[in-house]
Coordinates of C-alpha atoms and ligand atoms in Angstrom, one line a residue:
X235 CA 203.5 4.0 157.1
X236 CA 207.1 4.7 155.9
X237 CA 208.3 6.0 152.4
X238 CA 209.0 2.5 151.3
X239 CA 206.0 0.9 152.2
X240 CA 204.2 4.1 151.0
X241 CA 205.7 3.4 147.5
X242 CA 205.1 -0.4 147.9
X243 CA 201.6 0.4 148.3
X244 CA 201.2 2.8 145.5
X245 CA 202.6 0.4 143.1
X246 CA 199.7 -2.2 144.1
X247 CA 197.6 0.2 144.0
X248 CA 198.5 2.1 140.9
X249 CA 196.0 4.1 138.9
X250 CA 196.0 5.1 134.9
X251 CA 196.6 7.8 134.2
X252 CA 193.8 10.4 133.4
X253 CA 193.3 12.1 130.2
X254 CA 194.8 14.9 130.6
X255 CA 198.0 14.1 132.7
X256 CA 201.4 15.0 130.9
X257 CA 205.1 13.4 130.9
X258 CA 207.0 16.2 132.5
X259 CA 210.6 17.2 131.6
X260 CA 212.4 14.6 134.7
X261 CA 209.8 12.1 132.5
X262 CA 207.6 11.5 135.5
X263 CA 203.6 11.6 135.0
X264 CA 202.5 15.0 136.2
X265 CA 198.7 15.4 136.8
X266 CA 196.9 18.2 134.4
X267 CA 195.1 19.8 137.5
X268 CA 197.4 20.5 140.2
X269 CA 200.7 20.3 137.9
X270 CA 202.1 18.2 140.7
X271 CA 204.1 14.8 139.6
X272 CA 202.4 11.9 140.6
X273 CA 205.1 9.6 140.5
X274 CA 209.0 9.8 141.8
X275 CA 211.9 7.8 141.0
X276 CA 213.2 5.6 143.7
X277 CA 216.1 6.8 145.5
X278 CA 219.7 6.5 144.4
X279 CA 218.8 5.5 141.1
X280 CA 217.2 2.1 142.5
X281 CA 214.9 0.2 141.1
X282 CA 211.7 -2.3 142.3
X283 CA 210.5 -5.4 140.0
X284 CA 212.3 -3.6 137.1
X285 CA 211.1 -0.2 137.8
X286 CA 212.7 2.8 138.4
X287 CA 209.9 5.0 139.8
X288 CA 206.2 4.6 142.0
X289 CA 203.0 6.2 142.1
X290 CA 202.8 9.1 144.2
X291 CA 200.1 11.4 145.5
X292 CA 199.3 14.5 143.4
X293 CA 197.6 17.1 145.5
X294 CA 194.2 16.7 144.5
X295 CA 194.7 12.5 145.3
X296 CA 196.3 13.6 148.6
X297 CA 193.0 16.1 149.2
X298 CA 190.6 13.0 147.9
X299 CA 192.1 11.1 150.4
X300 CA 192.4 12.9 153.6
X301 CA 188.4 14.2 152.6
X302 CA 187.6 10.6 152.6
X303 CA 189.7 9.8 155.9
X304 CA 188.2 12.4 157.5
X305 CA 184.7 11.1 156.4
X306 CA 186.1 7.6 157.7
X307 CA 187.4 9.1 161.2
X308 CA 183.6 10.6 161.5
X309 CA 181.6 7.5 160.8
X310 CA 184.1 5.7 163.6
X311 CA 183.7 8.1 166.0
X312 CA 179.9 8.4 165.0
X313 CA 179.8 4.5 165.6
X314 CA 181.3 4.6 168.6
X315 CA 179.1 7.6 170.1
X316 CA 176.1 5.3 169.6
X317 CA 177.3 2.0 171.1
X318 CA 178.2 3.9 173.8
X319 CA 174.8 5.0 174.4
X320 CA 173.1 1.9 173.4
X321 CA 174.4 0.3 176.4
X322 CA 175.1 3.6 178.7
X323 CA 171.3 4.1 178.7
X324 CA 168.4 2.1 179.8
X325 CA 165.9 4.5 178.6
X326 CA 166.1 6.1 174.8
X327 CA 164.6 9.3 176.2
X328 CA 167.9 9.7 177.9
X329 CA 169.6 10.2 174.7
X330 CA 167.9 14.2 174.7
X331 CA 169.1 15.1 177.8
X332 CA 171.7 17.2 176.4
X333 CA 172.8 20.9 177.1
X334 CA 171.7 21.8 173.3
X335 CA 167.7 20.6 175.0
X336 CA 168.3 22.5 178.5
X337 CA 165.6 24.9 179.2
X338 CA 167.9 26.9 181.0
X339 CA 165.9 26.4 184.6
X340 CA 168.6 24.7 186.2
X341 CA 171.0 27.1 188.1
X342 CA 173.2 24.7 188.4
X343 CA 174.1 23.9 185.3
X344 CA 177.3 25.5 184.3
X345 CA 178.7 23.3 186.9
X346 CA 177.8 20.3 184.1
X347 CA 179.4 22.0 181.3
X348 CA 182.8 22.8 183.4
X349 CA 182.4 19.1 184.2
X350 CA 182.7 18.0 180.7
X351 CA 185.1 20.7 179.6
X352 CA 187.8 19.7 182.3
X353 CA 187.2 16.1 182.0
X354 CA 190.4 14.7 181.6
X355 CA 191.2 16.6 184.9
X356 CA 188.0 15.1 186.1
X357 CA 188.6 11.3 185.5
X358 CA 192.4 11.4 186.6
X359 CA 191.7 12.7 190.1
X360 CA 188.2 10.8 190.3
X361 CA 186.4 13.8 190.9
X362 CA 183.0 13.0 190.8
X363 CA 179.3 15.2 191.8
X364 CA 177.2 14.2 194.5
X365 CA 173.7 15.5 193.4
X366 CA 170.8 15.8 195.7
X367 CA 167.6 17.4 195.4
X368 CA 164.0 16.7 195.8
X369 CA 162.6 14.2 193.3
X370 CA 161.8 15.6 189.9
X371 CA 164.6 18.7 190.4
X372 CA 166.3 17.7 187.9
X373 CA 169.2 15.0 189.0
X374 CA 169.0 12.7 186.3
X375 CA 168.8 15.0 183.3
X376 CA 171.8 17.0 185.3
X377 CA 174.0 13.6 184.9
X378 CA 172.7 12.7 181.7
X379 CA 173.6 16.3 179.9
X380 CA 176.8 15.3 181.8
X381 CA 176.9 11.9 179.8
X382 CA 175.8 12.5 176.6
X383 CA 178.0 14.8 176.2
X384 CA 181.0 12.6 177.8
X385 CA 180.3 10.1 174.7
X386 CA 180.4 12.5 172.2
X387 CA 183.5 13.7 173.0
Ligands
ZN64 ZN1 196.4 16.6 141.1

């Protein structure tokens, strides 16, 4: 978002101000924790619908925000980890195979975690594993640690 549209945005979304907040000397509302203005004149002396200053972010709005993008960003990526798995996985016990639940047994299982740490490498020269082993060595929860972690990332 540019400046401008920053500023437009403030304006529609203007608050009152709190209790405490004082005018300071440029005349601007200054907020009464932070001491930081939380409004700025428009450039060059300009004015918008008759005014000559928007709302802007003190630092404890700009904190209040970013804590609640962050929290935003997080349920997303949350959201995303578990429709992934909803239709990556036939079974819901595949969702534990996971290196956190790995008894450790596997001696081949750093080669699973270098898989997921270089996977960008990985996927752009479609480098794959070929696993092979007796049945019930472990195959499937090798390539599921593999995948669970893959969608959380
Ligand atoms: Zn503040």
């Amino acid at each position: 978002m540019s400046d401008y549209d920053n500023a437009i945005f403030r304006l529609a979304t203007a608050q009152e101000a709190e209790l405490e907040d004082y005018i300071g000397e440029d005349g601007l509302l200054y907020c009464a924790s932070c001491r930081q203005p939380k409004e700025a004149y428009f450039p060059e002396g300009k004015t918008f619908f008759g005014r000559d200053r928007h709302p802007k972010e003190c630092d404890c709005q700009r904190k209040r925000r970013e804590t609640l993008e962050a929290s935003h960003r997080e349920y997303k990526h949350r959201e995303e980890v578990e429709r992934l798995k909803r239709k990556g996985f036939t079974d819901p016990a595949m969702r534990e195979w996971t290196f956190e639940n790995d008894n450790g047994k596997c001696p081949q299982m750093h080669k699973a975690h270098a898989y997921v740490e270089c996977w960008e490498e990985m996927k752009a020269g479609n480098i794959g594993y070929l696993l092979w082993g007796m049945v019930g060595t472990g195959k499937s929860y090798f390539a599921g640690c593999i995948a669970n972690a893959l969608m959380e990332k």
